[in-house]
Amino acid sequence: MHRFFLLHHKCGTVYLELILQDLAETHDWGCHIAGSAKQLDLGPEDAGDAIWFVKNSAYAALFGDREGGYRGVHVVRDPRDVIVSGYFSHRYSHPVDNAWGEGFLIDHRKRLEALSVEEGLCAEIELGYSLGAMKAWRYDDPAILELRFEELIAAPQVVLTSAFAHLEQTVEPTQLAAAIERRSFKNLSGGRNQGQENQRSHFRKGVPGDWRNYFTPAVIDAFKQRWGKIAVELGYEPTNDWSA
């Protein structure tokens, strides 16, 4: 059986990848990292304890009409926070010394440098990086456990215990706790507590709902027109006012 952690850009990818790598080392699992579905190189169905960690996931590209033989954990985040996190990451902190950076982010960063924060957020909304895949995801696959980033950072031990149980992967609780502590926001950010912001850090703030601090009326209007329906469909916004 193949096991997957399935992530979208700015939905806790670095945090979860580091935790998974720690656990793979202590439990002697295989851990394969794929930047996209195109980089998957699946072996036999009885892949042992190996886990695939797939970023920028799109359901159809990963599974299509495939039946059985896999279990996965899929993580989403409030798409408005994805926009804010993406803006600051793309503007300041995301590495550019890779194919994606050289092929896209260097030029996109130059564009953001010439814009105000409000204009930059609207540019991120126009780009919609990862939100298209999140919108197109099939959320009714019983083999895939759906999780929220917000639940993960609020109670990582509980949520990840549930995730590994769904994957039928045995995890030692003390080792899980140690990995979570090692990769806590405070440790990854260099000593800041969640909520203490450093806009130039890849671990910027670590709290949900930060979009409220940055979404001006113009940004709200732009988001509603392009992606507002997702916020409603995923249950992050209870009113249809956002699904314009």
JSON list of C-alpha atoms in Angstrom, two decimals, residues 51-227:
[
{"chain": "A", "resi": 51, "resn": "ILE", "atom": "CA", "xyz": [5.70, 7.50, 2.91]},
{"chain": "A", "resi": 52, "resn": "TRP", "atom": "CA", "xyz": [5.44, 9.91, 0.02]},
{"chain": "A", "resi": 53, "resn": "PHE", "atom": "CA", "xyz": [5.35, 13.60, 0.91]},
{"chain": "A", "resi": 54, "resn": "VAL", "atom": "CA", "xyz": [3.83, 15.39, -2.08]},
{"chain": "A", "resi": 55, "resn": "LYS", "atom": "CA", "xyz": [3.74, 19.18, -2.35]},
{"chain": "A", "resi": 56, "resn": "ASN", "atom": "CA", "xyz": [1.48, 21.16, -4.69]},
{"chain": "A", "resi": 57, "resn": "SER", "atom": "CA", "xyz": [-0.97, 18.30, -4.90]},
{"chain": "A", "resi": 58, "resn": "ALA", "atom": "CA", "xyz": [-3.70, 18.00, -7.53]},
{"chain": "A", "resi": 59, "resn": "TYR", "atom": "CA", "xyz": [-6.05, 15.05, -7.08]},
{"chain": "A", "resi": 60, "resn": "ALA", "atom": "CA", "xyz": [-6.52, 14.07, -10.71]},
{"chain": "A", "resi": 61, "resn": "ALA", "atom": "CA", "xyz": [-2.79, 14.19, -11.42]},
{"chain": "A", "resi": 62, "resn": "LEU", "atom": "CA", "xyz": [-2.08, 11.99, -8.42]},
{"chain": "A", "resi": 63, "resn": "PHE", "atom": "CA", "xyz": [-4.82, 9.38, -8.53]},
{"chain": "A", "resi": 64, "resn": "GLY", "atom": "CA", "xyz": [-7.07, 9.82, -11.55]},
{"chain": "A", "resi": 65, "resn": "ASP", "atom": "CA", "xyz": [-9.27, 6.74, -11.79]},
{"chain": "A", "resi": 66, "resn": "ARG", "atom": "CA", "xyz": [-6.93, 4.59, -9.73]},
{"chain": "A", "resi": 67, "resn": "GLU", "atom": "CA", "xyz": [-8.79, 2.31, -7.31]},
{"chain": "A", "resi": 68, "resn": "GLY", "atom": "CA", "xyz": [-7.37, 1.18, -3.98]},
{"chain": "A", "resi": 69, "resn": "GLY", "atom": "CA", "xyz": [-3.79, 0.54, -3.01]},
{"chain": "A", "resi": 70, "resn": "TYR", "atom": "CA", "xyz": [-3.27, 3.89, -1.27]},
{"chain": "A", "resi": 71, "resn": "ARG", "atom": "CA", "xyz": [-4.12, 5.90, 1.82]},
{"chain": "A", "resi": 72, "resn": "GLY", "atom": "CA", "xyz": [-3.40, 9.55, 2.28]},
{"chain": "A", "resi": 73, "resn": "VAL", "atom": "CA", "xyz": [-3.62, 12.61, 4.49]},
{"chain": "A", "resi": 74, "resn": "HIS", "atom": "CA", "xyz": [-4.55, 15.88, 2.75]},
{"chain": "A", "resi": 75, "resn": "VAL", "atom": "CA", "xyz": [-4.04, 19.27, 4.41]},
{"chain": "A", "resi": 76, "resn": "VAL", "atom": "CA", "xyz": [-5.81, 22.51, 3.49]},
{"chain": "A", "resi": 77, "resn": "ARG", "atom": "CA", "xyz": [-5.69, 26.00, 5.00]},
{"chain": "A", "resi": 78, "resn": "ASP", "atom": "CA", "xyz": [-7.91, 29.05, 5.00]},
{"chain": "A", "resi": 79, "resn": "PRO", "atom": "CA", "xyz": [-7.28, 30.30, 1.44]},
{"chain": "A", "resi": 80, "resn": "ARG", "atom": "CA", "xyz": [-7.15, 33.90, 2.68]},
{"chain": "A", "resi": 81, "resn": "ASP", "atom": "CA", "xyz": [-4.25, 33.03, 4.97]},
{"chain": "A", "resi": 82, "resn": "VAL", "atom": "CA", "xyz": [-2.65, 31.18, 2.05]},
{"chain": "A", "resi": 83, "resn": "ILE", "atom": "CA", "xyz": [-2.71, 34.47, 0.11]},
{"chain": "A", "resi": 84, "resn": "VAL", "atom": "CA", "xyz": [-1.11, 36.44, 2.96]},
{"chain": "A", "resi": 85, "resn": "SER", "atom": "CA", "xyz": [1.47, 33.78, 3.72]},
{"chain": "A", "resi": 86, "resn": "GLY", "atom": "CA", "xyz": [2.25, 33.47, 0.03]},
{"chain": "A", "resi": 87, "resn": "TYR", "atom": "CA", "xyz": [2.71, 37.22, -0.35]},
{"chain": "A", "resi": 88, "resn": "PHE", "atom": "CA", "xyz": [5.30, 37.55, 2.41]},
{"chain": "A", "resi": 89, "resn": "SER", "atom": "CA", "xyz": [7.06, 34.33, 1.46]},
{"chain": "A", "resi": 90, "resn": "HIS", "atom": "CA", "xyz": [7.26, 35.26, -2.20]},
{"chain": "A", "resi": 91, "resn": "ARG", "atom": "CA", "xyz": [8.22, 38.83, -1.35]},
{"chain": "A", "resi": 92, "resn": "TYR", "atom": "CA", "xyz": [10.98, 38.05, 1.15]},
{"chain": "A", "resi": 93, "resn": "SER", "atom": "CA", "xyz": [11.83, 34.55, 2.31]},
{"chain": "A", "resi": 94, "resn": "HIS", "atom": "CA", "xyz": [11.15, 31.73, -0.12]},
{"chain": "A", "resi": 95, "resn": "PRO", "atom": "CA", "xyz": [14.39, 30.34, -1.61]},
{"chain": "A", "resi": 96, "resn": "VAL", "atom": "CA", "xyz": [15.03, 31.12, -5.26]},
{"chain": "A", "resi": 97, "resn": "ASP", "atom": "CA", "xyz": [18.04, 28.82, -5.77]},
{"chain": "A", "resi": 98, "resn": "ASN", "atom": "CA", "xyz": [15.94, 26.10, -7.39]},
{"chain": "A", "resi": 99, "resn": "ALA", "atom": "CA", "xyz": [14.15, 25.49, -10.68]},
{"chain": "A", "resi": 100, "resn": "TRP", "atom": "CA", "xyz": [10.88, 27.06, -9.48]},
{"chain": "A", "resi": 101, "resn": "GLY", "atom": "CA", "xyz": [12.71, 30.05, -8.09]},
{"chain": "A", "resi": 102, "resn": "GLU", "atom": "CA", "xyz": [14.73, 30.64, -11.23]},
{"chain": "A", "resi": 103, "resn": "GLY", "atom": "CA", "xyz": [11.81, 29.93, -13.54]},
{"chain": "A", "resi": 104, "resn": "PHE", "atom": "CA", "xyz": [9.17, 31.96, -11.72]},
{"chain": "A", "resi": 105, "resn": "LEU", "atom": "CA", "xyz": [9.83, 33.41, -8.30]},
{"chain": "A", "resi": 106, "resn": "ILE", "atom": "CA", "xyz": [12.74, 35.74, -9.12]},
{"chain": "A", "resi": 107, "resn": "ASP", "atom": "CA", "xyz": [10.61, 37.66, -11.62]},
{"chain": "A", "resi": 108, "resn": "HIS", "atom": "CA", "xyz": [7.51, 37.49, -9.41]},
{"chain": "A", "resi": 109, "resn": "ARG", "atom": "CA", "xyz": [9.51, 38.87, -6.46]},
{"chain": "A", "resi": 110, "resn": "LYS", "atom": "CA", "xyz": [10.69, 41.80, -8.57]},
{"chain": "A", "resi": 111, "resn": "ARG", "atom": "CA", "xyz": [7.06, 42.50, -9.40]},
{"chain": "A", "resi": 112, "resn": "LEU", "atom": "CA", "xyz": [6.05, 42.44, -5.73]},
{"chain": "A", "resi": 113, "resn": "GLU", "atom": "CA", "xyz": [8.92, 44.77, -4.82]},
{"chain": "A", "resi": 114, "resn": "ALA", "atom": "CA", "xyz": [7.42, 47.42, -7.08]},
{"chain": "A", "resi": 115, "resn": "LEU", "atom": "CA", "xyz": [3.94, 47.15, -5.52]},
{"chain": "A", "resi": 116, "resn": "SER", "atom": "CA", "xyz": [2.36, 48.26, -2.26]},
{"chain": "A", "resi": 117, "resn": "VAL", "atom": "CA", "xyz": [1.28, 45.54, 0.18]},
{"chain": "A", "resi": 118, "resn": "GLU", "atom": "CA", "xyz": [-2.33, 45.95, -0.94]},
{"chain": "A", "resi": 119, "resn": "GLU", "atom": "CA", "xyz": [-1.35, 45.73, -4.61]},
{"chain": "A", "resi": 120, "resn": "GLY", "atom": "CA", "xyz": [0.93, 42.78, -3.87]},
{"chain": "A", "resi": 121, "resn": "LEU", "atom": "CA", "xyz": [-1.86, 40.87, -2.16]},
{"chain": "A", "resi": 122, "resn": "CYS", "atom": "CA", "xyz": [-4.09, 41.50, -5.15]},
{"chain": "A", "resi": 123, "resn": "ALA", "atom": "CA", "xyz": [-1.30, 40.18, -7.39]},
{"chain": "A", "resi": 124, "resn": "GLU", "atom": "CA", "xyz": [-1.16, 37.01, -5.26]},
{"chain": "A", "resi": 125, "resn": "ILE", "atom": "CA", "xyz": [-4.94, 36.65, -5.59]},
{"chain": "A", "resi": 126, "resn": "GLU", "atom": "CA", "xyz": [-4.62, 37.01, -9.36]},
{"chain": "A", "resi": 127, "resn": "LEU", "atom": "CA", "xyz": [-1.88, 34.36, -9.34]},
{"chain": "A", "resi": 128, "resn": "GLY", "atom": "CA", "xyz": [-3.85, 32.05, -7.05]},
{"chain": "A", "resi": 129, "resn": "TYR", "atom": "CA", "xyz": [-0.85, 29.79, -6.56]},
{"chain": "A", "resi": 130, "resn": "SER", "atom": "CA", "xyz": [-2.09, 26.46, -5.10]},
{"chain": "A", "resi": 131, "resn": "LEU", "atom": "CA", "xyz": [-5.69, 27.65, -4.71]},
{"chain": "A", "resi": 132, "resn": "GLY", "atom": "CA", "xyz": [-6.65, 26.20, -8.07]},
{"chain": "A", "resi": 133, "resn": "ALA", "atom": "CA", "xyz": [-5.45, 22.76, -6.99]},
{"chain": "A", "resi": 134, "resn": "MET", "atom": "CA", "xyz": [-7.20, 23.16, -3.64]},
{"chain": "A", "resi": 135, "resn": "LYS", "atom": "CA", "xyz": [-10.42, 24.04, -5.44]},
{"chain": "A", "resi": 136, "resn": "ALA", "atom": "CA", "xyz": [-10.14, 21.09, -7.82]},
{"chain": "A", "resi": 137, "resn": "TRP", "atom": "CA", "xyz": [-9.35, 18.54, -5.11]},
{"chain": "A", "resi": 138, "resn": "ARG", "atom": "CA", "xyz": [-11.83, 15.66, -4.69]},
{"chain": "A", "resi": 139, "resn": "TYR", "atom": "CA", "xyz": [-12.86, 15.78, -1.02]},
{"chain": "A", "resi": 140, "resn": "ASP", "atom": "CA", "xyz": [-14.97, 12.62, -0.95]},
{"chain": "A", "resi": 141, "resn": "ASP", "atom": "CA", "xyz": [-12.26, 9.96, -1.25]},
{"chain": "A", "resi": 142, "resn": "PRO", "atom": "CA", "xyz": [-12.55, 7.66, 1.81]},
{"chain": "A", "resi": 143, "resn": "ALA", "atom": "CA", "xyz": [-8.88, 6.71, 1.43]},
{"chain": "A", "resi": 144, "resn": "ILE", "atom": "CA", "xyz": [-7.86, 10.32, 2.07]},
{"chain": "A", "resi": 145, "resn": "LEU", "atom": "CA", "xyz": [-8.13, 11.85, 5.54]},
{"chain": "A", "resi": 146, "resn": "GLU", "atom": "CA", "xyz": [-8.93, 15.57, 5.25]},
{"chain": "A", "resi": 147, "resn": "LEU", "atom": "CA", "xyz": [-7.17, 17.83, 7.76]},
{"chain": "A", "resi": 148, "resn": "ARG", "atom": "CA", "xyz": [-6.94, 21.55, 8.36]},
{"chain": "A", "resi": 149, "resn": "PHE", "atom": "CA", "xyz": [-3.68, 23.38, 8.94]},
{"chain": "A", "resi": 150, "resn": "GLU", "atom": "CA", "xyz": [-5.38, 25.29, 11.75]},
{"chain": "A", "resi": 151, "resn": "GLU", "atom": "CA", "xyz": [-6.21, 22.05, 13.60]},
{"chain": "A", "resi": 152, "resn": "LEU", "atom": "CA", "xyz": [-2.69, 20.80, 13.07]},
{"chain": "A", "resi": 153, "resn": "ILE", "atom": "CA", "xyz": [-0.95, 23.77, 14.69]},
{"chain": "A", "resi": 154, "resn": "ALA", "atom": "CA", "xyz": [-3.50, 23.92, 17.53]},
{"chain": "A", "resi": 155, "resn": "ALA", "atom": "CA", "xyz": [-3.11, 20.25, 18.55]},
{"chain": "A", "resi": 156, "resn": "PRO", "atom": "CA", "xyz": [-0.28, 18.64, 16.56]},
{"chain": "A", "resi": 157, "resn": "GLN", "atom": "CA", "xyz": [0.07, 15.53, 18.74]},
{"chain": "A", "resi": 158, "resn": "VAL", "atom": "CA", "xyz": [-3.64, 14.70, 18.48]},
{"chain": "A", "resi": 159, "resn": "VAL", "atom": "CA", "xyz": [-3.94, 15.49, 14.78]},
{"chain": "A", "resi": 160, "resn": "LEU", "atom": "CA", "xyz": [-0.78, 13.65, 13.72]},
{"chain": "A", "resi": 161, "resn": "THR", "atom": "CA", "xyz": [-1.65, 10.63, 15.85]},
{"chain": "A", "resi": 162, "resn": "SER", "atom": "CA", "xyz": [-4.95, 10.47, 13.96]},
{"chain": "A", "resi": 163, "resn": "ALA", "atom": "CA", "xyz": [-3.14, 10.96, 10.65]},
{"chain": "A", "resi": 164, "resn": "PHE", "atom": "CA", "xyz": [-0.71, 8.09, 11.16]},
{"chain": "A", "resi": 165, "resn": "ALA", "atom": "CA", "xyz": [-3.52, 5.85, 12.40]},
{"chain": "A", "resi": 166, "resn": "HIS", "atom": "CA", "xyz": [-5.36, 6.52, 9.15]},
{"chain": "A", "resi": 167, "resn": "LEU", "atom": "CA", "xyz": [-2.21, 5.66, 7.22]},
{"chain": "A", "resi": 168, "resn": "GLU", "atom": "CA", "xyz": [-1.92, 2.45, 9.28]},
{"chain": "A", "resi": 169, "resn": "GLN", "atom": "CA", "xyz": [1.57, 3.55, 10.25]},
{"chain": "A", "resi": 170, "resn": "THR", "atom": "CA", "xyz": [2.80, 2.79, 13.77]},
{"chain": "A", "resi": 171, "resn": "VAL", "atom": "CA", "xyz": [4.30, 5.81, 15.53]},
{"chain": "A", "resi": 172, "resn": "GLU", "atom": "CA", "xyz": [5.89, 5.84, 18.96]},
{"chain": "A", "resi": 173, "resn": "PRO", "atom": "CA", "xyz": [4.07, 8.62, 20.90]},
{"chain": "A", "resi": 174, "resn": "THR", "atom": "CA", "xyz": [7.19, 9.86, 22.68]},
{"chain": "A", "resi": 175, "resn": "GLN", "atom": "CA", "xyz": [9.08, 10.11, 19.41]},
{"chain": "A", "resi": 176, "resn": "LEU", "atom": "CA", "xyz": [6.18, 11.95, 17.81]},
{"chain": "A", "resi": 177, "resn": "ALA", "atom": "CA", "xyz": [6.13, 14.38, 20.72]},
{"chain": "A", "resi": 178, "resn": "ALA", "atom": "CA", "xyz": [9.89, 14.88, 20.41]},
{"chain": "A", "resi": 179, "resn": "ALA", "atom": "CA", "xyz": [9.65, 15.60, 16.68]},
{"chain": "A", "resi": 180, "resn": "ILE", "atom": "CA", "xyz": [6.82, 18.08, 17.23]},
{"chain": "A", "resi": 181, "resn": "GLU", "atom": "CA", "xyz": [8.80, 19.88, 19.91]},
{"chain": "A", "resi": 182, "resn": "ARG", "atom": "CA", "xyz": [11.96, 19.93, 17.78]},
{"chain": "A", "resi": 183, "resn": "ARG", "atom": "CA", "xyz": [10.02, 21.51, 14.93]},
{"chain": "A", "resi": 184, "resn": "SER", "atom": "CA", "xyz": [7.90, 23.88, 17.00]},
{"chain": "A", "resi": 185, "resn": "PHE", "atom": "CA", "xyz": [7.34, 27.42, 15.73]},
{"chain": "A", "resi": 186, "resn": "LYS", "atom": "CA", "xyz": [9.57, 28.77, 18.49]},
{"chain": "A", "resi": 187, "resn": "ASN", "atom": "CA", "xyz": [12.45, 26.53, 17.48]},
{"chain": "A", "resi": 188, "resn": "LEU", "atom": "CA", "xyz": [12.02, 27.02, 13.75]},
{"chain": "A", "resi": 189, "resn": "SER", "atom": "CA", "xyz": [11.65, 30.80, 14.05]},
{"chain": "A", "resi": 190, "resn": "GLY", "atom": "CA", "xyz": [14.75, 31.29, 16.18]},
{"chain": "A", "resi": 191, "resn": "GLY", "atom": "CA", "xyz": [12.98, 31.84, 19.49]},
{"chain": "A", "resi": 192, "resn": "ARG", "atom": "CA", "xyz": [9.84, 33.79, 18.66]},
{"chain": "A", "resi": 193, "resn": "ASN", "atom": "CA", "xyz": [6.47, 32.75, 20.07]},
{"chain": "A", "resi": 194, "resn": "GLN", "atom": "CA", "xyz": [3.50, 32.18, 17.79]},
{"chain": "A", "resi": 195, "resn": "GLY", "atom": "CA", "xyz": [1.96, 35.56, 17.02]},
{"chain": "A", "resi": 196, "resn": "GLN", "atom": "CA", "xyz": [5.26, 37.44, 17.10]},
{"chain": "A", "resi": 197, "resn": "GLU", "atom": "CA", "xyz": [5.70, 38.50, 13.50]},
{"chain": "A", "resi": 198, "resn": "ASN", "atom": "CA", "xyz": [8.85, 38.75, 11.42]},
{"chain": "A", "resi": 199, "resn": "GLN", "atom": "CA", "xyz": [7.70, 39.49, 7.88]},
{"chain": "A", "resi": 200, "resn": "ARG", "atom": "CA", "xyz": [11.06, 38.51, 6.40]},
{"chain": "A", "resi": 201, "resn": "SER", "atom": "CA", "xyz": [11.16, 35.08, 8.05]},
{"chain": "A", "resi": 202, "resn": "HIS", "atom": "CA", "xyz": [9.85, 31.98, 6.32]},
{"chain": "A", "resi": 203, "resn": "PHE", "atom": "CA", "xyz": [8.29, 31.22, 9.72]},
{"chain": "A", "resi": 204, "resn": "ARG", "atom": "CA", "xyz": [6.59, 34.59, 9.82]},
{"chain": "A", "resi": 205, "resn": "LYS", "atom": "CA", "xyz": [3.87, 34.48, 12.49]},
{"chain": "A", "resi": 206, "resn": "GLY", "atom": "CA", "xyz": [2.37, 31.03, 12.96]},
{"chain": "A", "resi": 207, "resn": "VAL", "atom": "CA", "xyz": [-1.23, 31.94, 13.78]},
{"chain": "A", "resi": 208, "resn": "PRO", "atom": "CA", "xyz": [-4.47, 31.46, 11.81]},
{"chain": "A", "resi": 209, "resn": "GLY", "atom": "CA", "xyz": [-6.74, 34.32, 10.80]},
{"chain": "A", "resi": 210, "resn": "ASP", "atom": "CA", "xyz": [-3.92, 36.77, 10.08]},
{"chain": "A", "resi": 211, "resn": "TRP", "atom": "CA", "xyz": [-5.61, 37.70, 6.81]},
{"chain": "A", "resi": 212, "resn": "ARG", "atom": "CA", "xyz": [-7.84, 40.04, 8.82]},
{"chain": "A", "resi": 213, "resn": "ASN", "atom": "CA", "xyz": [-4.82, 42.23, 9.50]},
{"chain": "A", "resi": 214, "resn": "TYR", "atom": "CA", "xyz": [-4.00, 42.63, 5.81]},
{"chain": "A", "resi": 215, "resn": "PHE", "atom": "CA", "xyz": [-7.19, 42.31, 3.79]},
{"chain": "A", "resi": 216, "resn": "THR", "atom": "CA", "xyz": [-8.29, 45.86, 3.00]},
{"chain": "A", "resi": 217, "resn": "PRO", "atom": "CA", "xyz": [-11.69, 46.39, 1.34]},
{"chain": "A", "resi": 218, "resn": "ALA", "atom": "CA", "xyz": [-9.97, 46.31, -2.07]},
{"chain": "A", "resi": 219, "resn": "VAL", "atom": "CA", "xyz": [-8.22, 43.03, -1.27]},
{"chain": "A", "resi": 220, "resn": "ILE", "atom": "CA", "xyz": [-11.44, 41.51, 0.09]},
{"chain": "A", "resi": 221, "resn": "ASP", "atom": "CA", "xyz": [-13.29, 42.47, -3.08]},
{"chain": "A", "resi": 222, "resn": "ALA", "atom": "CA", "xyz": [-10.55, 41.00, -5.31]},
{"chain": "A", "resi": 223, "resn": "PHE", "atom": "CA", "xyz": [-10.51, 37.77, -3.29]},
{"chain": "A", "resi": 224, "resn": "LYS", "atom": "CA", "xyz": [-14.29, 37.39, -3.34]},
{"chain": "A", "resi": 225, "resn": "GLN", "atom": "CA", "xyz": [-14.37, 37.78, -7.09]},
{"chain": "A", "resi": 226, "resn": "ARG", "atom": "CA", "xyz": [-11.64, 35.20, -7.75]},
{"chain": "A", "resi": 227, "resn": "TRP", "atom": "CA", "xyz": [-11.55, 32.71, -4.88]}
]
